[in-house]
Coordinates of C-alpha atoms in Angstrom, one line a residue:
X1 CA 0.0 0.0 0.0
X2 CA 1.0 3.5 -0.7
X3 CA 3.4 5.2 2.1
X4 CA 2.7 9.1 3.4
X5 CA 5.7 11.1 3.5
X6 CA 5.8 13.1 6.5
X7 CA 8.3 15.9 8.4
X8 CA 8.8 13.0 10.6
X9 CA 7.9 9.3 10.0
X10 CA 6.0 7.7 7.8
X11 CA 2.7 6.2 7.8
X12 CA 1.0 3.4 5.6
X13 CA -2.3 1.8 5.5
X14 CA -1.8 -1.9 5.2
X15 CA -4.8 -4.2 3.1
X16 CA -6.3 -4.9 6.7
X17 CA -7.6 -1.3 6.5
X18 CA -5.0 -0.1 10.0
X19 CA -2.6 1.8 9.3
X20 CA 1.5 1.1 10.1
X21 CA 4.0 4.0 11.6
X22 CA 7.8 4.2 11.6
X23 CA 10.2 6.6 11.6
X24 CA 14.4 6.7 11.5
X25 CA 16.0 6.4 14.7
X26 CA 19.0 8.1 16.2
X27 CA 20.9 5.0 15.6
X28 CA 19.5 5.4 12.6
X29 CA 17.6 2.5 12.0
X30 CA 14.2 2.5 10.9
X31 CA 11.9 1.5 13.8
X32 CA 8.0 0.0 13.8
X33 CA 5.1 0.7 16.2
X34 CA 5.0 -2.3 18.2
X35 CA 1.2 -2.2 16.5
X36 CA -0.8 -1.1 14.6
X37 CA -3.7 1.4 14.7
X38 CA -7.4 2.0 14.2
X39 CA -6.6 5.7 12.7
X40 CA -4.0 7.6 11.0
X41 CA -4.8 9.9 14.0
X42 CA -3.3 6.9 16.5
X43 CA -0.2 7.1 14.0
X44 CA 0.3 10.6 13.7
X45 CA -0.1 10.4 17.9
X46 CA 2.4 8.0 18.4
X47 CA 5.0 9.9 15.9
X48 CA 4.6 12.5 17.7
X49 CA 5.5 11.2 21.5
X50 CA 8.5 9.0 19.8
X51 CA 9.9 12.7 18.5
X52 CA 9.5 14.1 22.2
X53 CA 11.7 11.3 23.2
X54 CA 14.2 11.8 20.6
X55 CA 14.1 15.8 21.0
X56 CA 14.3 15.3 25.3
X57 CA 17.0 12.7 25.0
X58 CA 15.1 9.6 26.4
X59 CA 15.0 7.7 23.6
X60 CA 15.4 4.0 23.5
X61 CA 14.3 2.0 20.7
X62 CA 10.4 0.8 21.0
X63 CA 11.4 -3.0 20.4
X64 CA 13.3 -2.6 23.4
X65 CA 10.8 -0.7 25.5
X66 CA 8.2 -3.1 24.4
X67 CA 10.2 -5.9 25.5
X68 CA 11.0 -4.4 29.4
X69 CA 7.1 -4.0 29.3
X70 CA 6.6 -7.6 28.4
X71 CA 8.9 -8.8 30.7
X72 CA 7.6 -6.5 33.3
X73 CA 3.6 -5.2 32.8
X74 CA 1.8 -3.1 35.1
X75 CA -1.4 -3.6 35.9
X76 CA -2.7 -1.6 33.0
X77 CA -0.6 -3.0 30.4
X78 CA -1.6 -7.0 32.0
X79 CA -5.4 -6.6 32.9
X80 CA -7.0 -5.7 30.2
X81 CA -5.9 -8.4 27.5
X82 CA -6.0 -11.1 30.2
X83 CA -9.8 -10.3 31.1
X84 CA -10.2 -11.5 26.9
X85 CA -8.1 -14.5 27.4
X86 CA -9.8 -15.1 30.5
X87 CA -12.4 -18.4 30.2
X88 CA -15.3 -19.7 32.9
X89 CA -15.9 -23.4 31.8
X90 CA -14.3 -22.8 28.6
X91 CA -16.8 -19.3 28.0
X92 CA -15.1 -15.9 28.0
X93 CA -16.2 -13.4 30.3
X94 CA -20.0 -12.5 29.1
X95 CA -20.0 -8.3 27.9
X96 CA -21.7 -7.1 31.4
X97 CA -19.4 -9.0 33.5
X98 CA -16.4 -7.4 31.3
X99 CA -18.1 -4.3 31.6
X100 CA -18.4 -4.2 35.2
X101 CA -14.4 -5.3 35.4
X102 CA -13.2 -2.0 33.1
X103 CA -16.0 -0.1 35.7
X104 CA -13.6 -1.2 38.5
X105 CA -10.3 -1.0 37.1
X106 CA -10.9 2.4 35.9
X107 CA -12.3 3.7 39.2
X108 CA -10.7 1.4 42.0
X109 CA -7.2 -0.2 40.8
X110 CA -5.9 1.5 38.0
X111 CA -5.6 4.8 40.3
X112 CA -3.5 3.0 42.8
X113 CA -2.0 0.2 40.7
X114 CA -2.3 1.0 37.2
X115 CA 1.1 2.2 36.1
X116 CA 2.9 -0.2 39.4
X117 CA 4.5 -3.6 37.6
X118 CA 3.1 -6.6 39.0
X119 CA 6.2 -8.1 40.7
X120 CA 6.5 -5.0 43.1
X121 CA 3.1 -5.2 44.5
X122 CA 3.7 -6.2 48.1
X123 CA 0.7 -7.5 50.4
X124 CA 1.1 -4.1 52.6
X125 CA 0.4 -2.2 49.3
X126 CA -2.8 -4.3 49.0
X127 CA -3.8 -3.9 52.6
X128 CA -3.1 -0.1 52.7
X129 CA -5.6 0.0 49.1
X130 CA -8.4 -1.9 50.5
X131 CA -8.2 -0.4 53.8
X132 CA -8.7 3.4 51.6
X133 CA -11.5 2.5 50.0
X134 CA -15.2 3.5 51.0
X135 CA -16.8 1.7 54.1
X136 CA -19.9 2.3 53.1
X137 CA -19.5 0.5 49.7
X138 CA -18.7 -3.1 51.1
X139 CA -20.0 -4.6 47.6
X140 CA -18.0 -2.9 45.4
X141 CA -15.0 -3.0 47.7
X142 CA -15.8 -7.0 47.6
X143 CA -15.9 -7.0 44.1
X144 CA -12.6 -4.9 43.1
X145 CA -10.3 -7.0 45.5
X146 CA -11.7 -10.5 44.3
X147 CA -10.9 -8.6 40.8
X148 CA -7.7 -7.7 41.9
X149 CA -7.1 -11.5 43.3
X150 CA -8.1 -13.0 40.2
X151 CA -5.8 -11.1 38.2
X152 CA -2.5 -11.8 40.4
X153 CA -3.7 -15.7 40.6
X154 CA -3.8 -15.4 36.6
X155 CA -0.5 -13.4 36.0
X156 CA 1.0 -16.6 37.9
X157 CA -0.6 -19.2 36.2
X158 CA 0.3 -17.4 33.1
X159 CA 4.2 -16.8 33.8
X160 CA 3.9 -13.3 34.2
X161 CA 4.4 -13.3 37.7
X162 CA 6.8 -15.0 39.6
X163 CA 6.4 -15.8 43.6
X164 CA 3.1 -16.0 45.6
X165 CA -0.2 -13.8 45.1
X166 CA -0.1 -10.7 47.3
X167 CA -3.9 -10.1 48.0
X168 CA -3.9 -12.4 51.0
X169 CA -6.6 -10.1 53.2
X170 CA -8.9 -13.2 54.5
X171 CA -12.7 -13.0 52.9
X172 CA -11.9 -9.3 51.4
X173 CA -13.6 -11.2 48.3
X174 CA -17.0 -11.8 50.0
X175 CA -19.3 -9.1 50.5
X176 CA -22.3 -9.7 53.1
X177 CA -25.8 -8.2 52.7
X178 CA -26.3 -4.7 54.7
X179 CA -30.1 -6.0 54.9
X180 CA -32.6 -8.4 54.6
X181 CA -34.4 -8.4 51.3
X182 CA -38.6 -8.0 52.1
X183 CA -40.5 -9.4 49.4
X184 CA -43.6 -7.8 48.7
X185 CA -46.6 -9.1 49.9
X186 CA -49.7 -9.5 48.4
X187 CA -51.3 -6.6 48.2
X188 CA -48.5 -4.7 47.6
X189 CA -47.8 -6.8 44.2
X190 CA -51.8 -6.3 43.5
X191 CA -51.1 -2.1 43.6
X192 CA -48.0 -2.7 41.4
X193 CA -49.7 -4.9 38.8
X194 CA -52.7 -1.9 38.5
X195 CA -50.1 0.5 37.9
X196 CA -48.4 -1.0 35.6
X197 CA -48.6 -0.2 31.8
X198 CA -50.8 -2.9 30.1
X199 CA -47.9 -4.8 28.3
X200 CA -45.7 -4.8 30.6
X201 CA -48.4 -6.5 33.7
X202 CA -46.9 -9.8 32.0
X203 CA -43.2 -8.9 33.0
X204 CA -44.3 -8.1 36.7
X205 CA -46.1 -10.8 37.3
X206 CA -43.5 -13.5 36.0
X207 CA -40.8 -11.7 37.8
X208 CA -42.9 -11.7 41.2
X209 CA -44.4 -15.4 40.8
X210 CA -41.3 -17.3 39.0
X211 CA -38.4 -15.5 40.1
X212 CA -36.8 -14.4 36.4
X213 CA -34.3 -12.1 36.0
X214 CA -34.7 -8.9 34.5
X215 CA -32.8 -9.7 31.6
X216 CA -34.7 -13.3 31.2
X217 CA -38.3 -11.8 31.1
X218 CA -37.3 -9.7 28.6
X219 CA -35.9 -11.9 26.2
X220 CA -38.8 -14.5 26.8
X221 CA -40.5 -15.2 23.5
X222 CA -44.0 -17.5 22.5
X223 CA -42.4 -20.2 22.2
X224 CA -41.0 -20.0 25.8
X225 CA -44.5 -20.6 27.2
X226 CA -46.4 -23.8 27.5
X227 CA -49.2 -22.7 29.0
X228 CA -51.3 -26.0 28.6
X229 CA -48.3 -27.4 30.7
X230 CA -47.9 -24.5 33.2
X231 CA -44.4 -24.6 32.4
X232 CA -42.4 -21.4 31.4
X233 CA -38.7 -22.3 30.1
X234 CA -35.6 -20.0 30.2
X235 CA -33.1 -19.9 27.6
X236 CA -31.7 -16.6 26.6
X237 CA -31.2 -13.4 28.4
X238 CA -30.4 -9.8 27.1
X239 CA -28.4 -7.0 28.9
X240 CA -28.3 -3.2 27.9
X241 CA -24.4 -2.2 27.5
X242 CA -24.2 1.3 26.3
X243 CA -27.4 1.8 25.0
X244 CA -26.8 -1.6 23.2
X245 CA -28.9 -4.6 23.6
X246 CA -26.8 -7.9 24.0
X247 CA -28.3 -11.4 24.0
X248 CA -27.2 -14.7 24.9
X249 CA -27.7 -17.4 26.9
X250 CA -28.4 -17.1 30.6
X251 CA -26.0 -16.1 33.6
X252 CA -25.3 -19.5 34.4
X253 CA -25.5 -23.2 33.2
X254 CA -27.9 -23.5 35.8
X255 CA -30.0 -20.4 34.3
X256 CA -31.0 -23.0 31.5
X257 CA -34.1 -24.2 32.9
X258 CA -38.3 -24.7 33.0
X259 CA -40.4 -23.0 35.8
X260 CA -43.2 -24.0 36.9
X261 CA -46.4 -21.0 36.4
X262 CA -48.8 -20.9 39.1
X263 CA -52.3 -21.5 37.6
X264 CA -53.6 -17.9 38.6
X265 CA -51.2 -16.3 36.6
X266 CA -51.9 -19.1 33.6
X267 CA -54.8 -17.0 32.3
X268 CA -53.0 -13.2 32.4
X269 CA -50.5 -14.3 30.5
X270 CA -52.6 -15.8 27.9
X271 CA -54.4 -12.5 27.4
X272 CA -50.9 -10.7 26.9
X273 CA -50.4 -13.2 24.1
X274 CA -53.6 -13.3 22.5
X275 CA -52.7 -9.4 22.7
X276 CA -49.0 -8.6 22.5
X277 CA -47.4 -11.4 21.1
X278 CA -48.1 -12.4 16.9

C-alpha cells in the first residue's frame, strides 16, 4: 500500500484497513510501532510522543521498551488483554461482566495500581488500598479485590508473575448483605400490577411469581411458554451495554431451565399473548 511522507515518520495503511507507523531512529535505523492502529490519527499520535523522546533525550528503541514492558507489565498493560483470554468453563467473560471489570479497574485499581508492575506489588500495598477504599461501599469493595485477586492468581498461572499472590486479606472477596431483602406481599404486588402499563403486567407478574431475572423476562418469546403445561422455560437473556442490547444465553449453566407458572397467573399471560405477542 502507498506510504505518506511526512516531516517526521512515515505512515501506511496496510490491506487490513490499520494503518503502520515508523520513523528513522538516532541510531538510525528504521523502527515500527509495536502495532498497529485503528486511525491515521493513532499514528500521527504515536510519531509524535517517539519525536518528544528523541528531541528530550530519552530515547530507547520501542522494540526494546516493548520488550522491558513484556517482561515486566503493570497492571494496566496485564489486565485488560488477560480479562479477553480469560475463560469460565471454557466461556469468555459475558460483555456485562467485562463491563463491570473496566467499571472497576478504571475507578478502584488502575488509580492505585495502574502504572505499578506486577512483581513490586507487596501485600502491605494491598492492605493499605483496601483499607482506603469507601466503608460504606462493602460490595463494590468486595468485588474490586476479588478482581484484583483474580488477576495476580492469573499473571502466575500465566508466567507473568513469579512468587506467591499478594492479596492475602482473608474474605476481602465476599461481601455480606447490609439487609434483609422483604418481598412484597400481596397486596403490595396487586397495587403494582394496577399501575403497571398494560404490556408490561406480563413482566411483573412472571418476575414476582417465578423469580426471572430482568434480563430473562425480557428476552422470553412465545415459544417460551407452554401454558397447557404450566411450564415457562428460560433460555436466553439480554443486557443493555451502552445503549446496546446484548443477547445470549443465561447467567449461568444452571439459568438453562423450566419454571413452573402458578395457575392464577396461567390466564394473564394468555391475554398478553392473544394481545401482544403475533
Amino acid at each position: 500500500m502507498a506510504t505518506r511522507r511526512r516531516g517526521f515518520g512515515a505512515i501506511r495503511k496496510l490491506p487490513s484497513k490499520r494503518f503502520q507507523a515508523s520513523y528513522l531512529g538516532p541510531d538510525p535505523r528504521r523502527h515500527v510501532a509495536p502495532t498497529t492502529f485503528d486511525t491515521r490519527l493513532d499514528g500521527e499520535g504515536w510519531l509524535a510522543r517517539e519525536r518528544r523522546l528523541i528531541d528530550q533525550e530519552n530515547w530507547t528503541p520501542p522494540a526494546d521498551r516493548e520488550t522491558a514492558r513484556r517482561s515486566a507489565p503493570t497492571l494496566r498493560d496485564y489486565a485488560a488483554d488477560a480479562l479477553q483470554r480469560r475463560r469460565v468453563r471454557g466461556e469468555p467473560l459475558r460483555p456485562r461482566t467485562l463491563k463491570l471489570y473496566e467499571g472497576l479497574l478504571e475507578r478502584l485499581l488502575y488509580p492505585t495500581f495502574g502504572n505499578v508492575q506486577l512483581r513490586a506489588v507487596r501485600p502491605s500495598d494491598v492492605v493499605t488500598w483496601h483499607s482506603s477504599l469507601p466503608a460504606g461501599q462493602a460490595t463494590q469493595k468486595a468485588h474490586a479485590y476479588a478482581l484484583l485477586r483474580s488477576l495476580f492468581e492469573q499473571a502466575r498461572e500465566e508466567g507473568v508473575l513469579k512468587g506467591e499472590n499478594p492479596c492475602r486479606i482473608r474474605g476481602a472477596g465476599v461481601s455480606r448483605r447490609a439487609r434483609q431483602i422483604e418481598p412484597v406481599t400481596l397486596t403490595q404486588l396487586e397495587v403494582l400490577v394496577r399501575a403497571t402499563p398494560e404490556h408490561l403486567k406480563a413482566a411483573v407478574l412472571i418476575g414476582a411469581w417465578c423469580g426471572l431475572r430482568f434480563g430473562e423476562i425480557f428476552e422470553l418469546r412465545r415459544g417460551d411458554l407452554e401454558l397447557d403445561r404450566g411450564i415457562v422455560h428460560v433460555r436466553r437473556a439480554v443486557v443493555r451495554l451502552d445503549r446496546v442490547e446484548v443477547f445470549g444465553g443465561p447467567k449461568a449453566d444452571a439459568g438453562l431451565r423450566r419454571v413452573p407458572l402458578p395457575p392464577h397467573v396461567i390466564p394473564q399471560l394468555q391475554q398478553h399473548l392473544d394481545r401482544y405477542v403475533p
